[in-house]
PDB file of C-alpha atoms in Angstrom:
ATOM      1  CA  MET A 782     -10.818 -10.036 -11.017  1.00  0.00           C
ATOM      2  CA  ILE A 783      -9.490  -9.051  -7.321  1.00  0.00           C
ATOM      3  CA  LYS A 784      -5.912  -7.987  -7.294  1.00  0.00           C
ATOM      4  CA  LEU A 785      -4.332  -8.731  -4.115  1.00  0.00           C
ATOM      5  CA  ILE A 786      -1.017  -6.756  -2.763  1.00  0.00           C
ATOM      6  CA  GLU A 787       0.649  -8.702  -0.440  1.00  0.00           C
ATOM      7  CA  CYS A 788       2.654  -6.007   1.530  1.00  0.00           C
ATOM      8  CA  PRO A 789       5.450  -7.373   3.284  1.00  0.00           C
ATOM      9  CA  ARG A 790       7.638  -3.388   3.282  1.00  0.00           C
ATOM     10  CA  ASP A 791       4.561  -2.143   5.745  1.00  0.00           C
ATOM     11  CA  ALA A 792       5.177  -4.978   7.461  1.00  0.00           C
ATOM     12  CA  MET A 793       8.468  -4.468   8.658  1.00  0.00           C
ATOM     13  CA  GLN A 794       8.816  -0.881   8.613  1.00  0.00           C
ATOM     14  CA  GLY A 795       7.719  -0.343  12.367  1.00  0.00           C
ATOM     15  CA  ARG A 796       9.825  -3.277  13.296  1.00  0.00           C
ATOM     16  CA  SER A 797      11.948  -1.909  16.249  1.00  0.00           C
ATOM     17  CA  GLY A 798      15.139  -4.095  15.616  1.00  0.00           C
ATOM     18  CA  PHE A 799      16.417  -4.304  12.505  1.00  0.00           C
ATOM     19  CA  ILE A 800      15.845  -7.494  10.497  1.00  0.00           C
ATOM     20  CA  ASP A 801      18.228  -8.607   8.008  1.00  0.00           C
ATOM     21  CA  THR A 802      19.233  -8.107   4.595  1.00  0.00           C
ATOM     22  CA  ALA A 803      19.612 -12.035   3.546  1.00  0.00           C
ATOM     23  CA  ILE A 804      16.128 -12.611   5.267  1.00  0.00           C
ATOM     24  CA  LYS A 805      14.406  -9.616   4.248  1.00  0.00           C
ATOM     25  CA  ALA A 806      15.186 -10.829   0.296  1.00  0.00           C
ATOM     26  CA  ALA A 807      14.233 -14.531   1.199  1.00  0.00           C
ATOM     27  CA  TYR A 808      10.936 -13.574   2.733  1.00  0.00           C
ATOM     28  CA  ILE A 809      10.174 -11.360  -0.333  1.00  0.00           C
ATOM     29  CA  ASN A 810      11.701 -14.137  -2.647  1.00  0.00           C
ATOM     30  CA  GLN A 811       8.838 -16.326  -1.170  1.00  0.00           C
ATOM     31  CA  LEU A 812       6.198 -14.402  -1.408  1.00  0.00           C
ATOM     32  CA  LEU A 813       6.852 -13.904  -5.561  1.00  0.00           C
ATOM     33  CA  GLN A 814       6.585 -17.759  -5.605  1.00  0.00           C
ATOM     34  CA  VAL A 815       2.641 -17.464  -4.466  1.00  0.00           C
ATOM     35  CA  GLY A 816       0.742 -15.402  -7.566  1.00  0.00           C
ATOM     36  CA  PHE A 817       0.032 -12.065  -6.034  1.00  0.00           C
ATOM     37  CA  ASP A 818      -0.633  -9.305  -8.169  1.00  0.00           C
ATOM     38  CA  THR A 819       1.872  -6.694  -6.132  1.00  0.00           C
ATOM     39  CA  ILE A 820       4.679  -6.731  -3.471  1.00  0.00           C
ATOM     40  CA  ASP A 821       4.702  -3.676  -2.131  1.00  0.00           C
ATOM     41  CA  PHE A 822       8.681  -4.910  -1.077  1.00  0.00           C
ATOM     42  CA  GLY A 823      10.117  -1.900   0.322  1.00  0.00           C
ATOM     43  CA  SER A 824      10.998   1.722   0.208  1.00  0.00           C
ATOM     44  CA  PHE A 825      13.713   4.887  -0.771  1.00  0.00           C
ATOM     45  CA  VAL A 826      12.822   6.842   1.772  1.00  0.00           C
ATOM     46  CA  SER A 827      15.377   8.421   4.231  1.00  0.00           C
ATOM     47  CA  PRO A 828      17.066   5.763   6.311  1.00  0.00           C
ATOM     48  CA  LYS A 829      17.040   8.712   9.007  1.00  0.00           C
ATOM     49  CA  ALA A 830      12.704   8.244   8.565  1.00  0.00           C
ATOM     50  CA  VAL A 831      12.789   4.943   8.560  1.00  0.00           C
ATOM     51  CA  PRO A 832      15.509   2.469   9.399  1.00  0.00           C
ATOM     52  CA  GLN A 833      14.542  -0.726   8.487  1.00  0.00           C
ATOM     53  CA  MET A 834      13.830  -0.030   4.803  1.00  0.00           C
ATOM     54  CA  ARG A 835      17.611   1.631   4.661  1.00  0.00           C
ATOM     55  CA  ASP A 836      18.264  -1.614   3.155  1.00  0.00           C
ATOM     56  CA  THR A 837      15.896  -1.810  -0.363  1.00  0.00           C
ATOM     57  CA  GLU A 838      17.942  -1.163  -3.152  1.00  0.00           C
ATOM     58  CA  GLU A 839      19.763  -3.930  -1.569  1.00  0.00           C
ATOM     59  CA  VAL A 840      17.142  -6.339  -0.744  1.00  0.00           C
ATOM     60  CA  LEU A 841      16.044  -5.981  -4.755  1.00  0.00           C
ATOM     61  CA  SER A 842      19.537  -6.860  -6.091  1.00  0.00           C
ATOM     62  CA  LEU A 843      18.755 -10.494  -3.988  1.00  0.00           C
ATOM     63  CA  LEU A 844      14.909 -10.948  -5.312  1.00  0.00           C
ATOM     64  CA  ASP A 845      14.956 -13.624  -8.138  1.00  0.00           C
ATOM     65  CA  LEU A 846      12.661 -11.917 -10.484  1.00  0.00           C
ATOM     66  CA  PHE A 847      12.747 -15.007 -13.110  1.00  0.00           C
ATOM     67  CA  ASP A 848       9.179 -15.983 -14.595  1.00  0.00           C
ATOM     68  CA  ALA A 849       7.568 -14.154 -11.215  1.00  0.00           C
ATOM     69  CA  LYS A 850       3.960 -13.097 -12.043  1.00  0.00           C
ATOM     70  CA  SER A 851       3.858 -10.935  -9.408  1.00  0.00           C
ATOM     71  CA  LYS A 852       4.728  -6.943  -9.740  1.00  0.00           C
ATOM     72  CA  LEU A 853       6.681  -4.766  -7.631  1.00  0.00           C
ATOM     73  CA  LEU A 854       6.037  -1.683  -5.840  1.00  0.00           C
ATOM     74  CA  GLY A 855       8.424   0.647  -3.639  1.00  0.00           C
ATOM     75  CA  ILE A 856       7.247   3.441  -1.602  1.00  0.00           C
ATOM     76  CA  VAL A 857       8.334   7.172  -2.380  1.00  0.00           C
ATOM     77  CA  ALA A 858       8.272  10.226   0.273  1.00  0.00           C
ATOM     78  CA  ASN A 859       9.286  12.892  -3.238  1.00  0.00           C
ATOM     79  CA  ARG A 860      10.836  13.579  -5.717  1.00  0.00           C
ATOM     80  CA  ARG A 861      14.215  12.266  -5.226  1.00  0.00           C
ATOM     81  CA  GLY A 862      12.979   8.828  -4.089  1.00  0.00           C
ATOM     82  CA  ALA A 863      10.997   7.979  -7.228  1.00  0.00           C
ATOM     83  CA  GLU A 864      14.066   9.169  -9.154  1.00  0.00           C
ATOM     84  CA  ASP A 865      16.406   6.630  -6.884  1.00  0.00           C
ATOM     85  CA  ALA A 866      12.855   3.743  -7.543  1.00  0.00           C
ATOM     86  CA  LEU A 867      12.780   5.341 -11.278  1.00  0.00           C
ATOM     87  CA  HIS A 868      16.741   3.271 -11.806  1.00  0.00           C
ATOM     88  CA  PHE A 869      15.452  -0.245 -11.435  1.00  0.00           C
ATOM     89  CA  GLU A 870      13.280  -1.770 -14.260  1.00  0.00           C
ATOM     90  CA  GLU A 871      12.487  -4.402 -11.872  1.00  0.00           C
ATOM     91  CA  ILE A 872       9.872  -1.602 -10.246  1.00  0.00           C
ATOM     92  CA  ASP A 873       6.488  -1.399 -12.369  1.00  0.00           C
ATOM     93  CA  TYR A 874       4.492   0.716  -9.200  1.00  0.00           C
ATOM     94  CA  LEU A 875       5.681   3.644  -7.436  1.00  0.00           C
ATOM     95  CA  GLY A 876       3.357   4.350  -4.373  1.00  0.00           C
ATOM     96  CA  PHE A 877       2.777   7.991  -2.637  1.00  0.00           C
ATOM     97  CA  PRO A 878       0.883   8.230   0.375  1.00  0.00           C
ATOM     98  CA  LEU A 879      -1.047  11.672   0.447  1.00  0.00           C
ATOM     99  CA  SER A 880      -2.750  12.463   2.924  1.00  0.00           C
ATOM    100  CA  VAL A 881      -6.308  13.850   3.066  1.00  0.00           C
ATOM    101  CA  SER A 882      -4.931  15.219   6.940  1.00  0.00           C
ATOM    102  CA  GLU A 883      -2.529  17.663   7.269  1.00  0.00           C
ATOM    103  CA  THR A 884      -1.425  16.752  10.884  1.00  0.00           C
ATOM    104  CA  PHE A 885      -0.235  13.182   8.803  1.00  0.00           C
ATOM    105  CA  GLN A 886       0.940  14.754   5.780  1.00  0.00           C
ATOM    106  CA  GLN A 887       3.213  16.978   8.043  1.00  0.00           C
ATOM    107  CA  ARG A 888       4.176  13.612  10.101  1.00  0.00           C
ATOM    108  CA  ASN A 889       4.101  11.329   7.042  1.00  0.00           C
ATOM    109  CA  THR A 890       6.146  13.098   4.808  1.00  0.00           C
ATOM    110  CA  ASN A 891       7.485  16.607   6.227  1.00  0.00           C
ATOM    111  CA  LYS A 892       5.425  18.176   3.704  1.00  0.00           C
ATOM    112  CA  SER A 893       2.392  20.082   3.546  1.00  0.00           C
ATOM    113  CA  ILE A 894      -0.743  19.309   1.821  1.00  0.00           C
ATOM    114  CA  SER A 895      -0.488  21.337  -1.007  1.00  0.00           C
ATOM    115  CA  GLU A 896       3.825  20.478  -1.151  1.00  0.00           C
ATOM    116  CA  ALA A 897       2.348  17.334  -1.478  1.00  0.00           C
ATOM    117  CA  LEU A 898       0.033  17.358  -4.292  1.00  0.00           C
ATOM    118  CA  GLU A 899       2.740  19.229  -6.031  1.00  0.00           C
ATOM    119  CA  THR A 900       5.223  15.954  -5.603  1.00  0.00           C
ATOM    120  CA  VAL A 901       2.258  13.778  -6.770  1.00  0.00           C
ATOM    121  CA  GLU A 902       2.049  15.581  -9.926  1.00  0.00           C
ATOM    122  CA  GLU A 903       5.621  15.740 -10.221  1.00  0.00           C
ATOM    123  CA  ILE A 904       6.301  12.075  -9.366  1.00  0.00           C
ATOM    124  CA  GLN A 905       3.569  11.470 -11.843  1.00  0.00           C
ATOM    125  CA  ASN A 906       5.449  13.312 -14.929  1.00  0.00           C
ATOM    126  CA  LEU A 907       8.238  11.223 -14.103  1.00  0.00           C
ATOM    127  CA  CYS A 908       6.638   8.084 -14.300  1.00  0.00           C
ATOM    128  CA  GLU A 909       4.934   8.532 -17.996  1.00  0.00           C
ATOM    129  CA  ILE A 910       8.287   9.275 -18.973  1.00  0.00           C
ATOM    130  CA  LYS A 911       9.620   5.690 -17.881  1.00  0.00           C
ATOM    131  CA  GLY A 912       6.621   4.508 -18.527  1.00  0.00           C
ATOM    132  CA  LYS A 913       6.488   3.792 -14.688  1.00  0.00           C
ATOM    133  CA  THR A 914       1.961   3.681 -12.866  1.00  0.00           C
ATOM    134  CA  LEU A 915       2.160   5.873  -9.756  1.00  0.00           C
ATOM    135  CA  VAL A 916       0.125   4.908  -6.669  1.00  0.00           C
ATOM    136  CA  THR A 917      -1.608   6.932  -4.872  1.00  0.00           C
ATOM    137  CA  TYR A 918      -3.316   6.279  -1.337  1.00  0.00           C
ATOM    138  CA  LEU A 919      -5.108   8.137   0.329  1.00  0.00           C
ATOM    139  CA  SER A 920      -4.286   8.314   3.905  1.00  0.00           C
ATOM    140  CA  MET A 921      -6.602   9.364   6.644  1.00  0.00           C
ATOM    141  CA  GLY A 922      -8.738   8.243   4.126  1.00  0.00           C
ATOM    142  CA  PHE A 923     -10.902   7.283   6.734  1.00  0.00           C
ATOM    143  CA  GLY A 924     -10.668   9.955   9.476  1.00  0.00           C
ATOM    144  CA  ASN A 925      -8.417  10.920  11.491  1.00  0.00           C
ATOM    145  CA  PRO A 926      -7.446  11.614  15.109  1.00  0.00           C
ATOM    146  CA  TYR A 927      -5.878  15.017  15.002  1.00  0.00           C
ATOM    147  CA  GLY A 928      -9.224  16.640  14.924  1.00  0.00           C
ATOM    148  CA  ASP A 929      -8.648  17.600  10.671  1.00  0.00           C
ATOM    149  CA  PRO A 930     -11.519  18.058   8.252  1.00  0.00           C
ATOM    150  CA  PHE A 931     -12.869  15.041   7.423  1.00  0.00           C
ATOM    151  CA  SER A 932     -15.544  13.960   4.473  1.00  0.00           C
ATOM    152  CA  ALA A 933     -16.145  11.642   2.093  1.00  0.00           C
ATOM    153  CA  GLU A 934     -16.646  15.071  -0.135  1.00  0.00           C
ATOM    154  CA  LEU A 935     -13.179  15.895   0.818  1.00  0.00           C
ATOM    155  CA  VAL A 936     -11.980  12.545  -0.139  1.00  0.00           C
ATOM    156  CA  ALA A 937     -14.076  13.270  -3.521  1.00  0.00           C
ATOM    157  CA  ARG A 938     -12.353  16.428  -4.280  1.00  0.00           C
ATOM    158  CA  PHE A 939      -8.736  14.474  -3.799  1.00  0.00           C
ATOM    159  CA  VAL A 940     -10.166  12.051  -5.963  1.00  0.00           C
ATOM    160  CA  HIS A 941     -10.726  14.828  -8.712  1.00  0.00           C
ATOM    161  CA  HIS A 942      -7.444  16.575  -8.238  1.00  0.00           C
ATOM    162  CA  LEU A 943      -5.947  12.932  -8.800  1.00  0.00           C
ATOM    163  CA  ASP A 944      -7.782  12.003 -11.984  1.00  0.00           C
ATOM    164  CA  ASP A 945      -7.026  15.926 -13.311  1.00  0.00           C
ATOM    165  CA  LEU A 946      -2.631  14.583 -13.250  1.00  0.00           C
ATOM    166  CA  GLY A 947      -3.602  11.518 -15.065  1.00  0.00           C
ATOM    167  CA  ILE A 948      -4.136   9.074 -11.619  1.00  0.00           C
ATOM    168  CA  LYS A 949      -4.904   5.552 -12.575  1.00  0.00           C
ATOM    169  CA  ILE A 950      -4.694   4.155  -9.744  1.00  0.00           C
ATOM    170  CA  ILE A 951      -6.023   5.697  -5.867  1.00  0.00           C
ATOM    171  CA  SER A 952      -5.834   3.650  -2.562  1.00  0.00           C
ATOM    172  CA  PHE A 953      -8.045   4.533   0.226  1.00  0.00           C
ATOM    173  CA  ALA A 954      -6.171   3.707   3.290  1.00  0.00           C
ATOM    174  CA  ASP A 955      -7.980   3.426   6.182  1.00  0.00           C
ATOM    175  CA  THR A 956      -4.255   4.026   8.711  1.00  0.00           C
ATOM    176  CA  ILE A 957      -5.848   4.131  12.182  1.00  0.00           C
ATOM    177  CA  GLY A 958      -8.925   1.256  12.066  1.00  0.00           C
ATOM    178  CA  THR A 959     -11.464   4.009  11.726  1.00  0.00           C
ATOM    179  CA  ALA A 960     -13.098   2.529   8.906  1.00  0.00           C
ATOM    180  CA  THR A 961     -17.272   1.134   9.419  1.00  0.00           C
ATOM    181  CA  PRO A 962     -18.572  -0.555   6.667  1.00  0.00           C
ATOM    182  CA  GLU A 963     -20.870   2.098   5.840  1.00  0.00           C
ATOM    183  CA  LEU A 964     -17.651   5.199   5.022  1.00  0.00           C
ATOM    184  CA  ILE A 965     -16.297   1.716   2.950  1.00  0.00           C
ATOM    185  CA  SER A 966     -19.371   1.573   1.045  1.00  0.00           C
ATOM    186  CA  LYS A 967     -20.242   5.263   0.441  1.00  0.00           C
ATOM    187  CA  LEU A 968     -16.320   5.914  -0.329  1.00  0.00           C
ATOM    188  CA  TYR A 969     -16.175   3.202  -3.254  1.00  0.00           C
ATOM    189  CA  SER A 970     -20.189   4.041  -4.947  1.00  0.00           C
ATOM    190  CA  VAL A 971     -19.555   7.283  -5.228  1.00  0.00           C
ATOM    191  CA  ASN A 972     -16.019   7.416  -6.091  1.00  0.00           C
ATOM    192  CA  SER A 973     -15.775   4.243  -9.025  1.00  0.00           C
ATOM    193  CA  ILE A 974     -19.298   5.340 -10.435  1.00  0.00           C
ATOM    194  CA  GLU A 975     -17.701   8.968 -11.523  1.00  0.00           C
ATOM    195  CA  PHE A 976     -14.494   8.066 -11.861  1.00  0.00           C
ATOM    196  CA  PRO A 977     -14.468   4.572 -13.698  1.00  0.00           C
ATOM    197  CA  GLN A 978     -11.219   5.236 -15.506  1.00  0.00           C
ATOM    198  CA  ILE A 979      -9.137   4.919 -11.723  1.00  0.00           C
ATOM    199  CA  GLU A 980      -8.518   1.624 -10.545  1.00  0.00           C
ATOM    200  CA  PHE A 981      -9.414   2.562  -6.456  1.00  0.00           C
ATOM    201  CA  GLY A 982      -7.873  -0.197  -3.820  1.00  0.00           C
ATOM    202  CA  LEU A 983      -8.542  -0.603   0.149  1.00  0.00           C
ATOM    203  CA  HIS A 984      -5.735  -0.454   2.255  1.00  0.00           C
ATOM    204  CA  LEU A 985      -6.999  -0.981   5.608  1.00  0.00           C
ATOM    205  CA  HIS A 986      -5.695  -1.441   9.405  1.00  0.00           C
ATOM    206  CA  THR A 987      -8.264  -2.441  11.189  1.00  0.00           C
ATOM    207  CA  ASN A 988      -9.148  -4.772  13.904  1.00  0.00           C
ATOM    208  CA  PRO A 989      -9.392  -8.625  13.101  1.00  0.00           C
ATOM    209  CA  GLN A 990     -12.928  -9.032  14.515  1.00  0.00           C
ATOM    210  CA  LEU A 991     -14.424  -5.653  12.458  1.00  0.00           C
ATOM    211  CA  LEU A 992     -12.834  -7.111   8.930  1.00  0.00           C
ATOM    212  CA  LYS A 993     -15.453  -9.172   7.411  1.00  0.00           C
ATOM    213  CA  PRO A 994     -17.720  -6.933   7.662  1.00  0.00           C
ATOM    214  CA  LYS A 995     -15.843  -4.596   5.897  1.00  0.00           C
ATOM    215  CA  ILE A 996     -14.458  -6.769   3.455  1.00  0.00           C
ATOM    216  CA  ALA A 997     -17.404  -7.086   2.579  1.00  0.00           C
ATOM    217  CA  SER A 998     -18.775  -3.734   1.778  1.00  0.00           C
ATOM    218  CA  ALA A 999     -15.751  -2.425  -0.125  1.00  0.00           C
ATOM    219  CA  ILE A1000     -16.416  -5.976  -2.428  1.00  0.00           C
ATOM    220  CA  GLN A1001     -20.064  -5.015  -3.060  1.00  0.00           C
ATOM    221  CA  ALA A1002     -19.201  -1.068  -3.698  1.00  0.00           C
ATOM    222  CA  GLY A1003     -17.032  -2.494  -6.512  1.00  0.00           C
ATOM    223  CA  CYS A1004     -13.659  -2.813  -5.032  1.00  0.00           C
ATOM    224  CA  LYS A1005     -11.239  -4.929  -7.092  1.00  0.00           C
ATOM    225  CA  ARG A1006      -7.796  -4.610  -5.186  1.00  0.00           C
ATOM    226  CA  PHE A1007      -6.817  -5.638  -1.607  1.00  0.00           C
ATOM    227  CA  ASP A1008      -3.936  -4.812   0.234  1.00  0.00           C
ATOM    228  CA  GLY A1009      -2.528  -7.061   2.998  1.00  0.00           C
ATOM    229  CA  ALA A1010       0.413  -8.894   4.651  1.00  0.00           C
ATOM    230  CA  ILE A1011       0.627 -12.050   6.395  1.00  0.00           C
ATOM    231  CA  LYS A1012      -0.670 -12.997   9.538  1.00  0.00           C
ATOM    232  CA  GLY A1013      -1.467  -8.698  10.217  1.00  0.00           C
ATOM    233  CA  PHE A1014       1.674  -8.052  11.035  1.00  0.00           C
ATOM    234  CA  GLY A1015       2.980  -3.734  10.297  1.00  0.00           C
ATOM    235  CA  GLY A1016       1.289  -1.112  10.918  1.00  0.00           C
ATOM    236  CA  CYS A1017       2.081   2.818  10.328  1.00  0.00           C
ATOM    237  CA  PRO A1018       5.205   3.972  12.657  1.00  0.00           C
ATOM    238  CA  PHE A1019       4.379   8.086  11.311  1.00  0.00           C
ATOM    239  CA  ALA A1020       0.051   7.284  13.053  1.00  0.00           C
ATOM    240  CA  GLU A1021      -0.303   6.793  16.496  1.00  0.00           C
ATOM    241  CA  ASP A1022       1.828   5.354  18.709  1.00  0.00           C
ATOM    242  CA  GLU A1023       0.257   2.163  18.779  1.00  0.00           C
ATOM    243  CA  LEU A1024       0.236   0.937  16.136  1.00  0.00           C
ATOM    244  CA  VAL A1025      -2.872  -1.110  14.681  1.00  0.00           C
ATOM    245  CA  GLY A1026      -2.189  -3.735  12.713  1.00  0.00           C
ATOM    246  CA  ASN A1027      -2.169  -4.661   8.626  1.00  0.00           C
ATOM    247  CA  VAL A1028      -5.306  -7.575   7.213  1.00  0.00           C
ATOM    248  CA  ALA A1029      -3.680 -10.038   7.842  1.00  0.00           C
ATOM    249  CA  THR A1030      -3.836 -11.558   3.890  1.00  0.00           C
ATOM    250  CA  GLU A1031      -5.003 -15.426   5.020  1.00  0.00           C
ATOM    251  CA  SER A1032      -8.110 -13.710   6.472  1.00  0.00           C
ATOM    252  CA  LEU A1033      -8.609 -11.177   3.198  1.00  0.00           C
ATOM    253  CA  ILE A1034      -7.901 -14.536   0.713  1.00  0.00           C
ATOM    254  CA  ALA A1035     -10.507 -16.861   3.651  1.00  0.00           C
ATOM    255  CA  ILE A1036     -13.107 -13.762   2.845  1.00  0.00           C
ATOM    256  CA  LEU A1037     -13.237 -13.388  -1.188  1.00  0.00           C
ATOM    257  CA  GLU A1038     -13.151 -17.051  -1.089  1.00  0.00           C
ATOM    258  CA  ASP A1039     -16.048 -17.042   0.584  1.00  0.00           C
ATOM    259  CA  ASN A1040     -17.393 -14.407  -1.864  1.00  0.00           C
ATOM    260  CA  GLY A1041     -17.055 -16.894  -4.801  1.00  0.00           C
ATOM    261  CA  PHE A1042     -13.425 -15.303  -6.134  1.00  0.00           C
ATOM    262  CA  ALA A1043     -11.061 -17.706  -7.844  1.00  0.00           C
ATOM    263  CA  LEU A1044      -7.884 -15.448  -6.158  1.00  0.00           C
ATOM    264  CA  ASN A1045      -5.292 -18.130  -8.369  1.00  0.00           C
ATOM    265  CA  LEU A1046      -3.029 -18.611  -5.980  1.00  0.00           C
ATOM    266  CA  ASN A1047       0.066 -21.495  -4.763  1.00  0.00           C
ATOM    267  CA  LYS A1048      -1.773 -22.304  -1.736  1.00  0.00           C
ATOM    268  CA  ILE A1049       1.916 -24.861  -0.748  1.00  0.00           C
ATOM    269  CA  GLU A1050       3.784 -21.575  -1.711  1.00  0.00           C
ATOM    270  CA  PHE A1051       1.277 -19.089   0.378  1.00  0.00           C
ATOM    271  CA  THR A1052       1.421 -21.981   3.802  1.00  0.00           C
ATOM    272  CA  GLU A1053       5.975 -21.320   3.435  1.00  0.00           C
ATOM    273  CA  ALA A1054       5.934 -17.774   3.312  1.00  0.00           C
ATOM    274  CA  MET A1055       3.017 -18.264   6.115  1.00  0.00           C
ATOM    275  CA  LYS A1056       5.896 -20.138   8.271  1.00  0.00           C
ATOM    276  CA  LEU A1057       9.178 -17.868   7.280  1.00  0.00           C
ATOM    277  CA  ALA A1058       6.288 -15.130   8.194  1.00  0.00           C
ATOM    278  CA  ASN A1059       7.202 -16.849  11.828  1.00  0.00           C
ATOM    279  CA  VAL A1060      11.007 -16.707  11.318  1.00  0.00           C
ATOM    280  CA  VAL A1061      10.987 -13.253  10.125  1.00  0.00           C
ATOM    281  CA  PHE A1062       8.926 -11.506  12.568  1.00  0.00           C
ATOM    282  CA  HIS A1063       9.678 -13.589  15.561  1.00  0.00           C
TER     283      HIS A1063
END
């Protein structure tokens, strides 16, 4: 079964103008009607680092989760953020950005990779105690612009370490749009065979014209968890100066359906979400 993760948090976090809390909540409430597996709705991080997400707890209090099928995911960057997020029963998943690039790990979470791995272990232990699931994003999972080492073998070593910690969901994140269909195929084929107990996802930032062959490669290699953001808004504000947009959810849906996958989404509610996105990201 294909899992679609809609990422309004990623779409919003790099916006320069603050999006009103009520508007954020209304948008996420509309997304909850569509039938996505998971909504990446906010982050528990320093408001100085990501001012757009300073109202995540308030947004959460305004969400109508009655009869909602989607699960909620909140991004955290340290133990304190994880402890804050774990106060809320409504949150099912915590997401942590672990980078295979030392430079980007420092830029993104102000930690070295070794420190970040220690934090992953701490958060994983907290999640197990609280009955939550940690999703680890391998940022710069397809290369980096900083000259830091990168190879498929390096990524595999990270996966092996995370497997030792009991991590069950790993999403390879192409933070700056460097993934090729060949590299996508290699990463998913090798890791899904060696670690069948792990659910591997794909979080792409990409030029829209290059999307179709990349998704096709991921599908053929066995990936069944895909992140997107309506209309492709967003990108990582801690990567390069020029943001590379997220995968447009509507394009992702079209590609997956063309490949024969029934996604069981409410298309009427999705159309309404598309309209509301024009208001949120005007």
